[in-house]
PDB file of C-alpha atoms in Angstrom:
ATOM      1  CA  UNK S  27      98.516  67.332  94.729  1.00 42.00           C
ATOM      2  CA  UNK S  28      98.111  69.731  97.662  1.00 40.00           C
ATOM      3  CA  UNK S  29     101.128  71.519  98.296  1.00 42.00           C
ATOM      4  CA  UNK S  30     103.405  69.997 101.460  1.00 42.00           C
ATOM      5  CA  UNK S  31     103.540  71.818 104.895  1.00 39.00           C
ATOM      6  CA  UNK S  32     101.097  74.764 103.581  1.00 41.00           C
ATOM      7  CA  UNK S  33     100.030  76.436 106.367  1.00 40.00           C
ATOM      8  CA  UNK S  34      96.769  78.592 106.666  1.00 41.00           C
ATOM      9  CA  UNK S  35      98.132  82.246 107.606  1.00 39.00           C
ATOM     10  CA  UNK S  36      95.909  83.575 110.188  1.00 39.00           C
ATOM     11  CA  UNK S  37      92.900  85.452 108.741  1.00 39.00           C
ATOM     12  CA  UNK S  38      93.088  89.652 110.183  1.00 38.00           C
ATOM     13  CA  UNK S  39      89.986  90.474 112.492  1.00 38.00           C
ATOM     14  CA  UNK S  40      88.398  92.909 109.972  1.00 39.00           C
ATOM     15  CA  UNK S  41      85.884  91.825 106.836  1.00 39.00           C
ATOM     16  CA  UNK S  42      86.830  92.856 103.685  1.00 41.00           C
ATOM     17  CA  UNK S  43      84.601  95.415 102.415  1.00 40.00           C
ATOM     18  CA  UNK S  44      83.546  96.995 106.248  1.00 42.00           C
ATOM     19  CA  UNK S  45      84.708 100.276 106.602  1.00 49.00           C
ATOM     20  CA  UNK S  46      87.086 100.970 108.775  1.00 64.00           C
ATOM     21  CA  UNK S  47      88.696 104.507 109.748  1.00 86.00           C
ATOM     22  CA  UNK S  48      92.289 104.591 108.504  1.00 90.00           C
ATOM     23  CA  UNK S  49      94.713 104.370 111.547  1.00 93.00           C
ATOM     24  CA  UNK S  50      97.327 106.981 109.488  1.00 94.00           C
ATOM     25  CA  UNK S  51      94.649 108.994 107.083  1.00 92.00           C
ATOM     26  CA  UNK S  52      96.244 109.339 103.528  1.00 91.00           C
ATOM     27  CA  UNK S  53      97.774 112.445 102.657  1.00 90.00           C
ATOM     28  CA  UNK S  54      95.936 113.952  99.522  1.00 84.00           C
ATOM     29  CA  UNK S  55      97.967 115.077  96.529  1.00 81.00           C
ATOM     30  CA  UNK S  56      98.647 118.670  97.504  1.00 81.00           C
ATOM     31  CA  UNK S  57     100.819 117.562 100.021  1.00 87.00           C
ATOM     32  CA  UNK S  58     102.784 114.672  97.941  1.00 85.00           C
ATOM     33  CA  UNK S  59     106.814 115.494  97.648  1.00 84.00           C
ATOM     34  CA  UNK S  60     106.966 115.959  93.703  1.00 82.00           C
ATOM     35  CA  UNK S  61     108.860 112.988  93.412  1.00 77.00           C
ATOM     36  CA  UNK S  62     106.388 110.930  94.339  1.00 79.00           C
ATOM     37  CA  UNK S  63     103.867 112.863  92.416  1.00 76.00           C
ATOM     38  CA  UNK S  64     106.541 112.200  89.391  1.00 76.00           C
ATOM     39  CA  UNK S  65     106.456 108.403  90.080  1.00 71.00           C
ATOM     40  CA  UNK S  66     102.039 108.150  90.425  1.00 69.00           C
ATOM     41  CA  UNK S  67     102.373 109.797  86.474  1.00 66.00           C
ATOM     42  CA  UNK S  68     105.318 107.408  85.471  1.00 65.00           C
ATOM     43  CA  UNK S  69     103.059 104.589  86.505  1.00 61.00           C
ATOM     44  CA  UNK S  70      99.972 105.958  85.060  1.00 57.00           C
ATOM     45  CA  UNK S  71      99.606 102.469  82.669  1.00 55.00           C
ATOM     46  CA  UNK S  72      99.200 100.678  85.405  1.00 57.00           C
ATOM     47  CA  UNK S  73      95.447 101.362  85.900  1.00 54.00           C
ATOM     48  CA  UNK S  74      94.228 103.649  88.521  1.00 55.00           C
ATOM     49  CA  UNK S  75      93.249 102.585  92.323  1.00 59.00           C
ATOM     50  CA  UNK S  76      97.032 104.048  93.389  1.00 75.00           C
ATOM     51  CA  UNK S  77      96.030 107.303  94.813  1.00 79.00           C
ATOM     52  CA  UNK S  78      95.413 106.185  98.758  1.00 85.00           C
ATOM     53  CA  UNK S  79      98.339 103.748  98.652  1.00 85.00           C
ATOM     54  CA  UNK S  80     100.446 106.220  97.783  1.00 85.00           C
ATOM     55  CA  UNK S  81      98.751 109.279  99.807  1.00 88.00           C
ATOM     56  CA  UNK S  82      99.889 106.522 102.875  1.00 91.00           C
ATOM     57  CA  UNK S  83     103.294 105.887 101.501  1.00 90.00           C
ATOM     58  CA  UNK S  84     103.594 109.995 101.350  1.00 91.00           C
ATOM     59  CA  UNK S  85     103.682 110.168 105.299  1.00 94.00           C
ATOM     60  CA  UNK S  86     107.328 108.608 104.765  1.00 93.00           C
ATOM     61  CA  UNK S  87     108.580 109.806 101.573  1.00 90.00           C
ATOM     62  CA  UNK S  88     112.016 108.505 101.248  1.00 91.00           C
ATOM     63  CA  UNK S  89     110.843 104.789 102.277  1.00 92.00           C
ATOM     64  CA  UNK S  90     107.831 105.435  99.771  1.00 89.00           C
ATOM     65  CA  UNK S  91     110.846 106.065  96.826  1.00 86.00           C
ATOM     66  CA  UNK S  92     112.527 103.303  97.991  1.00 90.00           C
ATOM     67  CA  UNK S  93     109.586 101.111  97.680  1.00 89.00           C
ATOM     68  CA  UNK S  94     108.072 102.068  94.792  1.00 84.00           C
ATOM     69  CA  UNK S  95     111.391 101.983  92.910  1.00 86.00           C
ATOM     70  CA  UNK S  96     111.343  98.630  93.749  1.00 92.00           C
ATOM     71  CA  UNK S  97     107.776  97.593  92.756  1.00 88.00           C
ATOM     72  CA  UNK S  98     108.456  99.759  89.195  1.00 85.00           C
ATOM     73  CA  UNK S  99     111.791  96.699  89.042  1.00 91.00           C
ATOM     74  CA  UNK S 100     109.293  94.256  89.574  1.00 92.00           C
ATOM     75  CA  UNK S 101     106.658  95.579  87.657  1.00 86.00           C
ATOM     76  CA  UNK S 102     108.357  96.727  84.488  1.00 85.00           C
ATOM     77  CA  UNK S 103     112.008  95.329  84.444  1.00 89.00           C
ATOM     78  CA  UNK S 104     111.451  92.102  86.096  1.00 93.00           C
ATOM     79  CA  UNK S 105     112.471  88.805  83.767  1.00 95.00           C
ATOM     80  CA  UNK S 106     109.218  86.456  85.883  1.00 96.00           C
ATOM     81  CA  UNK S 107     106.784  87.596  83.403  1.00 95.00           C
ATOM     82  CA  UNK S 108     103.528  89.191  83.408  1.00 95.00           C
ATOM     83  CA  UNK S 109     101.354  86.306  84.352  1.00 96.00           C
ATOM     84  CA  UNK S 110     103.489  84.415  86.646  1.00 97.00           C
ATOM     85  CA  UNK S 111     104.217  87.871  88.707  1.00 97.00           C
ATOM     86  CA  UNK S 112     100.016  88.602  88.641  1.00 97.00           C
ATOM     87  CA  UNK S 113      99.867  84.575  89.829  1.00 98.00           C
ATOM     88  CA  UNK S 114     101.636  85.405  92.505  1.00 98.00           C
ATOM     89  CA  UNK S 115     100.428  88.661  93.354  1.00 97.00           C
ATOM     90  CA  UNK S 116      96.772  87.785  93.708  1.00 97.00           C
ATOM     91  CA  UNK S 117      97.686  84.518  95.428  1.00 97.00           C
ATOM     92  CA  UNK S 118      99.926  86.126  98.380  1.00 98.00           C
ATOM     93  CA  UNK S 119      96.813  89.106  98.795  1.00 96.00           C
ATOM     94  CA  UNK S 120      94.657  86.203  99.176  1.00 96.00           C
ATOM     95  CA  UNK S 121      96.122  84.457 101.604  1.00 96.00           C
ATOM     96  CA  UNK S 122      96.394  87.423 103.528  1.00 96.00           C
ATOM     97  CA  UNK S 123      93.299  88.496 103.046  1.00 93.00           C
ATOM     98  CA  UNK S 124      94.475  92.022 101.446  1.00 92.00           C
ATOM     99  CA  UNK S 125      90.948  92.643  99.191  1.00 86.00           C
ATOM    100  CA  UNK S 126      92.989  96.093  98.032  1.00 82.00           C
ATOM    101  CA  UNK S 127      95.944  94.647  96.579  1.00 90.00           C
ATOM    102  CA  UNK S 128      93.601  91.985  95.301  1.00 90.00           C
ATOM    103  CA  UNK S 129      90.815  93.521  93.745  1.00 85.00           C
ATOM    104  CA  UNK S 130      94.167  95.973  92.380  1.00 84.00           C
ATOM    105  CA  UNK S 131      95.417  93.656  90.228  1.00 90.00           C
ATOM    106  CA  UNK S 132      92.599  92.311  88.781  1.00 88.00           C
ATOM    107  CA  UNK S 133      93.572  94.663  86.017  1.00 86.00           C
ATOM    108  CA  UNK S 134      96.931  94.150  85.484  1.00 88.00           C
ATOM    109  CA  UNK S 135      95.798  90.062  86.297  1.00 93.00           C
ATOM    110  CA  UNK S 136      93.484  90.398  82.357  1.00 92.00           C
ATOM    111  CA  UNK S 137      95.986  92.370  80.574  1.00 90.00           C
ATOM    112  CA  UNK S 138      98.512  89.563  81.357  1.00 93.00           C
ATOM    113  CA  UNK S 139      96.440  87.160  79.875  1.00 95.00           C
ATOM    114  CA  UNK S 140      94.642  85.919  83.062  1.00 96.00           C
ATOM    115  CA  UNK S 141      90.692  85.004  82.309  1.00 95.00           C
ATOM    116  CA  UNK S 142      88.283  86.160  84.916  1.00 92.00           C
ATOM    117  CA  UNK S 143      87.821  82.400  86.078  1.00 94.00           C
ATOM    118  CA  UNK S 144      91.347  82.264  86.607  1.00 96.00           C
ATOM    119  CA  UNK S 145      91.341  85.490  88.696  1.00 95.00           C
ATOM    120  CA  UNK S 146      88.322  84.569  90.960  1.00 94.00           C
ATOM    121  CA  UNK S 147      90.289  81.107  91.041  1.00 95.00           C
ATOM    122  CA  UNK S 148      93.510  82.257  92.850  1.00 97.00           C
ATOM    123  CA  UNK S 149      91.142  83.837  95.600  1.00 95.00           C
ATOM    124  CA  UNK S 150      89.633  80.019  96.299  1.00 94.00           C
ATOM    125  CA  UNK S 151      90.792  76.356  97.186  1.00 94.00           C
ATOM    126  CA  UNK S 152      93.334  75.548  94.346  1.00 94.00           C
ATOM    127  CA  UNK S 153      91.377  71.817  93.404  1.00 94.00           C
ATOM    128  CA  UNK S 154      88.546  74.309  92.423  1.00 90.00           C
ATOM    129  CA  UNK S 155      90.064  75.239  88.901  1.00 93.00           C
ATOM    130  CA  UNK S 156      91.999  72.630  86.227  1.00 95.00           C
ATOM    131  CA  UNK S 157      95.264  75.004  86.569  1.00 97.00           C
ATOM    132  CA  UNK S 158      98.527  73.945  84.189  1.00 97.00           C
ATOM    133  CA  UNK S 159     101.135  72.137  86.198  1.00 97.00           C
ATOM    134  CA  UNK S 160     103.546  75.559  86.061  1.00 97.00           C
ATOM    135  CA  UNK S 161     100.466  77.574  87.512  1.00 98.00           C
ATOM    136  CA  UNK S 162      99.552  75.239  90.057  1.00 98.00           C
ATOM    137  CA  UNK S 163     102.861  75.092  90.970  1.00 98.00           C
ATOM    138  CA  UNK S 164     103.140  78.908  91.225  1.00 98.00           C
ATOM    139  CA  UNK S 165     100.550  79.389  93.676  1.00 98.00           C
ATOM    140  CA  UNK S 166     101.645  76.668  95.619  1.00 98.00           C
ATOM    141  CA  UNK S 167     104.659  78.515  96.288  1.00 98.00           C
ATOM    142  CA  UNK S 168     102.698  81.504  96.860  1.00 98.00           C
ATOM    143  CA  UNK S 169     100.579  80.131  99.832  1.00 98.00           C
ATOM    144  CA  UNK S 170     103.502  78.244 101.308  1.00 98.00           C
ATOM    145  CA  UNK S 171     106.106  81.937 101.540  1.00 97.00           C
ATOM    146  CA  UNK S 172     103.035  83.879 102.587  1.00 97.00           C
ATOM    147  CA  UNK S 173     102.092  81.408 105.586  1.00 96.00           C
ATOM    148  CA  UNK S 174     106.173  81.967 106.013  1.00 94.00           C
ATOM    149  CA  UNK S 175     106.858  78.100 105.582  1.00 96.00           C
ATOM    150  CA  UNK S 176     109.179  76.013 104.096  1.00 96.00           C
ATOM    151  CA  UNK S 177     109.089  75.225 100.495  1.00 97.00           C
ATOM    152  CA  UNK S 178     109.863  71.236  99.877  1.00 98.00           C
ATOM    153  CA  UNK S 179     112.207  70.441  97.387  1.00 98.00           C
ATOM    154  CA  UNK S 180     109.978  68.410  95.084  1.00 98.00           C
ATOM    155  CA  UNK S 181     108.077  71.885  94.594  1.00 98.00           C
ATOM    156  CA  UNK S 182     111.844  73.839  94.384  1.00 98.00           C
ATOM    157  CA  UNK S 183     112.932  71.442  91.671  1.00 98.00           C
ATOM    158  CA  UNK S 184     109.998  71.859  89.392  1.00 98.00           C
ATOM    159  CA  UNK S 185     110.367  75.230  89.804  1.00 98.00           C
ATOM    160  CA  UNK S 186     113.581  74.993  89.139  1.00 98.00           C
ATOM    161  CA  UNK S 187     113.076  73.222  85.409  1.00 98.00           C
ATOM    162  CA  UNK S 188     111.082  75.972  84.038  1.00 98.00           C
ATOM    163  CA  UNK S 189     112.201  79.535  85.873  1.00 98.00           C
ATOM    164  CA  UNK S 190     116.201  80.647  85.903  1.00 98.00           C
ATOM    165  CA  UNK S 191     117.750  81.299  89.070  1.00 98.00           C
ATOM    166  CA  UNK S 192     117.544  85.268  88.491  1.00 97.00           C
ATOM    167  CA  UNK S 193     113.679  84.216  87.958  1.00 98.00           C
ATOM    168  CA  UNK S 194     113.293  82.286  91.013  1.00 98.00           C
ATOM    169  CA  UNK S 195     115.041  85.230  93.422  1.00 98.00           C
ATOM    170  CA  UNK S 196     112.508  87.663  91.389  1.00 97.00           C
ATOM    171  CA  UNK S 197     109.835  84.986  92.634  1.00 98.00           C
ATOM    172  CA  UNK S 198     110.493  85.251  96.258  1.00 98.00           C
ATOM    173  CA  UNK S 199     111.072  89.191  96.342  1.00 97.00           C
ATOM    174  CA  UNK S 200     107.934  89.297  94.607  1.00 97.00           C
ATOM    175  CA  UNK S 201     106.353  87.413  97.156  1.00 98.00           C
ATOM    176  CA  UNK S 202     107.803  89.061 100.039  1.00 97.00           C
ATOM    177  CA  UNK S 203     107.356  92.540  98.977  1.00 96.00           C
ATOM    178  CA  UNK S 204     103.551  91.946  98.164  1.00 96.00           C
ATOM    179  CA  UNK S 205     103.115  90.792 101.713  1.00 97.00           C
ATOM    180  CA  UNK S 206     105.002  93.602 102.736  1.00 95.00           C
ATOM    181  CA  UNK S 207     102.373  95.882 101.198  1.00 92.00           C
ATOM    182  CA  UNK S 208      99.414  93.543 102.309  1.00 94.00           C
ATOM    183  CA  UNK S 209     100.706  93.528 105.956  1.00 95.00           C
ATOM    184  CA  UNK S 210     101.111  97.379 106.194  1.00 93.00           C
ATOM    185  CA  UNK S 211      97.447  98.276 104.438  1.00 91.00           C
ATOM    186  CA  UNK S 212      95.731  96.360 106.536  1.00 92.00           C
ATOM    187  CA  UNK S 213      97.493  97.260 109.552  1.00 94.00           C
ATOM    188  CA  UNK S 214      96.918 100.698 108.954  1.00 93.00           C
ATOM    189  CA  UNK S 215      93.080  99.791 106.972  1.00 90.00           C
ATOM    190  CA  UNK S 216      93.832 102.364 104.338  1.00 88.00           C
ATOM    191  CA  UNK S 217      90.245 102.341 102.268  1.00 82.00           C
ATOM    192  CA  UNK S 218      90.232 101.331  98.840  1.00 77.00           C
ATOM    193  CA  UNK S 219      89.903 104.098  96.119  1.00 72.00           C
ATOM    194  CA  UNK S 220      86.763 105.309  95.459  1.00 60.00           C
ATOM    195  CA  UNK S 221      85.744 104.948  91.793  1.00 58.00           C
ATOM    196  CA  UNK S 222      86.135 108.601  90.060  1.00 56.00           C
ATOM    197  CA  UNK S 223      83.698 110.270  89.094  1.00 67.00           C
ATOM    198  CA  UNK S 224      85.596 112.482  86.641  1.00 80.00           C
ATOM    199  CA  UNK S 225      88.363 112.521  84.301  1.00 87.00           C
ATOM    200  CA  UNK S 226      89.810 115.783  83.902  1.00 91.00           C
ATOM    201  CA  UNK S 227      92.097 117.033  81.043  1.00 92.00           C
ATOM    202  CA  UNK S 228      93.879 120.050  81.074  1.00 92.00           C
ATOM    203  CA  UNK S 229      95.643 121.969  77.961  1.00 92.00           C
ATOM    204  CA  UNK S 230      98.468 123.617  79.276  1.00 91.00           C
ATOM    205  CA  UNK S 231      98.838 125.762  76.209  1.00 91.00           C
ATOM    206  CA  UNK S 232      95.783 127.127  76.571  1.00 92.00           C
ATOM    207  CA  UNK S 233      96.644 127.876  80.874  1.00 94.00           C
ATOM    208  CA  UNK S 234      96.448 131.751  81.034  1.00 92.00           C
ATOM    209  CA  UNK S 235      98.270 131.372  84.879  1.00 91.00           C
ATOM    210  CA  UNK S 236      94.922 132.828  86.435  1.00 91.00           C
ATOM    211  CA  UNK S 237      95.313 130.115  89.339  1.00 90.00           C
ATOM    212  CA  UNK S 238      91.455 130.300  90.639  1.00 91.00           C
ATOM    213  CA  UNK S 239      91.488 126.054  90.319  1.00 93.00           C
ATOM    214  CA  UNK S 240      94.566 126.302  92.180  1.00 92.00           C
ATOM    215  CA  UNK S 241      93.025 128.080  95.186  1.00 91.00           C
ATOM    216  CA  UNK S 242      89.716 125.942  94.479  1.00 91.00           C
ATOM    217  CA  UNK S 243      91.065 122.451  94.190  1.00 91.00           C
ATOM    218  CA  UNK S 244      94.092 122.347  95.381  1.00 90.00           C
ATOM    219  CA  UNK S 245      94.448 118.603  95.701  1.00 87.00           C
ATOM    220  CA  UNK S 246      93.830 118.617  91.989  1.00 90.00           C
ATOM    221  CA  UNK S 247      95.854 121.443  90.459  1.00 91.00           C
ATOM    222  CA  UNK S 248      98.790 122.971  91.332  1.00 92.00           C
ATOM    223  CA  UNK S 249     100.541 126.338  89.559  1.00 91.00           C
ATOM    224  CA  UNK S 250     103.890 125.651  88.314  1.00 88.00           C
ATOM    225  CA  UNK S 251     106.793 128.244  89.308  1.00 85.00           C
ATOM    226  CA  UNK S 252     108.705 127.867  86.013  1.00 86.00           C
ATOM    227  CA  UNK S 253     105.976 129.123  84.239  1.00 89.00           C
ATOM    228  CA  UNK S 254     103.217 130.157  86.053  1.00 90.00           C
ATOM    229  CA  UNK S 255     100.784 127.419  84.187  1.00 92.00           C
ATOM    230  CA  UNK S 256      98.723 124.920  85.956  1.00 93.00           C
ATOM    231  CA  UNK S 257      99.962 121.721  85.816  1.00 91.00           C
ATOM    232  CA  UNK S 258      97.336 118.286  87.038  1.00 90.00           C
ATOM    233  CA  UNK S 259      98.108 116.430  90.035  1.00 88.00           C
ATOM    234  CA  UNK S 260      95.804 114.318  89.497  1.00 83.00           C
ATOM    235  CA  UNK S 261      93.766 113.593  86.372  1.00 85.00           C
ATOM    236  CA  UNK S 262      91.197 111.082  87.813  1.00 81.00           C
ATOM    237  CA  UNK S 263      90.879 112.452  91.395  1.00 82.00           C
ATOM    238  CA  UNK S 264      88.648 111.228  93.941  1.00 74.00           C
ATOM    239  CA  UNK S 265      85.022 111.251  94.321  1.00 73.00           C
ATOM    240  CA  UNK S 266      85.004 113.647  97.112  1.00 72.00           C
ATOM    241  CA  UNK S 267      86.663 116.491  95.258  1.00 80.00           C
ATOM    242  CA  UNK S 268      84.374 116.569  92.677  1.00 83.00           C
ATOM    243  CA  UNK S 269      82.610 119.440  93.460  1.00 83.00           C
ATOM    244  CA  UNK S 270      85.596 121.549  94.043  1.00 88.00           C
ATOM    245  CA  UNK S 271      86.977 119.924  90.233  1.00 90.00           C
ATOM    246  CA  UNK S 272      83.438 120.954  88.480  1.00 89.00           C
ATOM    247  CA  UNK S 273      83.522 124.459  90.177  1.00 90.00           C
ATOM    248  CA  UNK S 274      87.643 124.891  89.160  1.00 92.00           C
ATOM    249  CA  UNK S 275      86.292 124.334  85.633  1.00 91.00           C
ATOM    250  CA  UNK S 276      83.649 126.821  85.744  1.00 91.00           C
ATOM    251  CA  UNK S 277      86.187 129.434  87.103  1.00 91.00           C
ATOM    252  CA  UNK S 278      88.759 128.492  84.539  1.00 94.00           C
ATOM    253  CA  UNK S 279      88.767 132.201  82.143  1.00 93.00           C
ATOM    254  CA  UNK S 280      90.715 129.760  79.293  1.00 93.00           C
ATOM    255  CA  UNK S 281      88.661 126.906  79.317  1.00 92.00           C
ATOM    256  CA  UNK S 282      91.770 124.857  79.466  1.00 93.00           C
ATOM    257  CA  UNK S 283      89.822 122.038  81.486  1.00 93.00           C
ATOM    258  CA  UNK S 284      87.390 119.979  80.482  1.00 93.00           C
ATOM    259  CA  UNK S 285      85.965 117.336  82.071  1.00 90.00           C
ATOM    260  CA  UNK S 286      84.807 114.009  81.155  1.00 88.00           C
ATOM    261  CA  UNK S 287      81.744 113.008  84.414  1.00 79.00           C
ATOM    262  CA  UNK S 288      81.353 109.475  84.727  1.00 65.00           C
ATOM    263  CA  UNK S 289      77.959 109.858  86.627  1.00 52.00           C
ATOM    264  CA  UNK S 290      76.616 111.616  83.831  1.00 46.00           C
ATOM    265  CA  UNK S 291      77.669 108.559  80.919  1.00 42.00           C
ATOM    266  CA  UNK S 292      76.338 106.245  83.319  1.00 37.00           C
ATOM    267  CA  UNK S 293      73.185 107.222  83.763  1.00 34.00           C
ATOM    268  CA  UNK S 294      72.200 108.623  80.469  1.00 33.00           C
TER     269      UNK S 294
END
C-alpha cells in the first residue's frame, strides 16, 4: 500500500555527482577548534567521508558541537536501533536528493545488517523491493516527514505497536535532523570526500619534536605544546595533501610515520 498524502519534495536544481564550487569552502584541519578535532577522532568507527562535513560545520564551531553532540545521541545512545535509524537515514537523503549523506551511510547502512539490494532499494520507488511490513512502514514515514506532510494515523498506529514512545520521538528527530544536514550541504554544495590516497600512522614514542611535518603539512600534523610531540590531525587526509604527507615522511629524522599509499596497493 502506498503511503497516504506522500508528497514528492521538490528535487534541488543541481545533479548529483556535477561539481559544483562550494558556496562556504571547508575549512581544512589546521584550522578546526580542538574540540571538534576531539569529536572527528571520537567518531573515528564511524567510517571515514566526515572530513568536509565537518571542515563546513568548523566555520561555526559552537553550532557544529551542538550538532554533532546530537548526531553522536542518535548515533550511539539512541534506543531506534541500528537498522531502523540507517532506514531512515538513507530514505530522508533520498528524498532530498542529498547523494553525500546517502552514499555516507552506505557503510554504516551494511554494518547494520542492511544488504546492498536493500540499500540501492531505499534510493528507488518502494513497490520495487519485497520490504517487511515494519520496513515498509519505516520509509513510509520517512518520505511523508521529509516532504513535511502529515503522517495518517493508520501508519502512526502501526508504528505505534512495534516502536515505544521514546522510540517514536527518536524517529522524528532522526528524521528532522538528517534533513537538517541534507538541506544545509546542498545549499552550501559542500563536495563529497575524496577517497584517500594514504593512511598515515604515526608513533608518538618514537616523535623526536623536530616539527619539519608540522611546517610541511600542516593540515595533517600538528606539534603538541605539552610535550613538544607531533600529534595526527588527520590519519586518512585528503587526496590533495598527499604530496605534502609523502614529503613530511621523508623529512621525519625518527621515522615515526609511515605510510600505508592506496594508489600503490591498487595498482600493483
Amino acid at each position: 500500500m502506498k503511503a497516504q498524502g506522500a508528497m514528492t519534495p521538490t528535487r534541488t536544481s543541481h545533479t548529483p555527482g556535477t561539481p559544483h564550487t562550494p558556496r562556504i569552502p571547508p575549512l581544512p584541519p589546521a584550522q578546526w577548534p580542538p574540540v571538534l578535532r576531539s569529536l572527528l577522532a571520537d567518531s573515528r568507527q564511524d567510517g571515514p567521508g566526515r572530513e568536509n562535513l565537518f571542515g563546513t560545520l568548523a566555520h561555526h564551531p559552537v553550532l557544529a558541537h551542538a550538532w554533532l553532540s546530537l548526531a553522536r545521541v542518535l548515533t550511539h545512545e539512541g534506543t531506534l536501533g541500528h537498522r531502523r535509524r540507517e532506514l531512515i537515514v538513507l530514505r530522508v537523503a533520498h528524498r532530498l536528493d542529498a547523494s553525500y549523506v546517502h552514499g555516507r551511510h552506505r557503510t554504516q547502512a551494511e554494518d547494520a545488517g542492511l544488504t546492498a539490494v536493500e540499500i540501492d532499494a531505499t534510493a528507488a520507488d518502494l513497490d520495487a523491493q519485497p520490504w517487511q511490513p515494519e520496513d515498509r512502514d519505516l520509509l513510509e514515514a520517512a518520505d511523508l516527514l521529509a516532504a513535511n506532510s502529515p503522517v495518517p494515523g493508520g501508519l502512526w498506529d502501526r508504528l505505534a505497536d512495534v516502536l515505544a514512545p521514546e522510540q517514536l520521538v527518536e524517529l522524528l528527530v532522526l528524521a528532522g535532523q538528517t534533513a537538517t544536514m541534507c538541506t544545509t550541504l546542498n545549499t552550501l554544495r559542500t563536495p563529497s570526500d575524496r577517497r584517500p590516497t594514504l593512511t598515515v600512522l604515526l608513533e608518538r614514542d618514537r616523535c623526536c619534536s623536530a616539527g619539519q611535518c608540522v611546517g610541511v603539512a600542516p593540515e595533517v600534523f600538528e606539534q603538541d605544546e605539552s610535550d613538544g610531540r607531533v600529534a595526527l590531525l588527520v590519519p586518512e587526509p585528503d587526496a590533495r595533501y598527499a604530496d605534502e604527507v609523502r614529503f613530511a615522511a621523508d623529512l621525519c629524522p625518527s621515522g615515526a610515520i609511515t605510510l600505508v599509499d592506496h594508489e600503490e596497493t591498487a595498482h600493483p
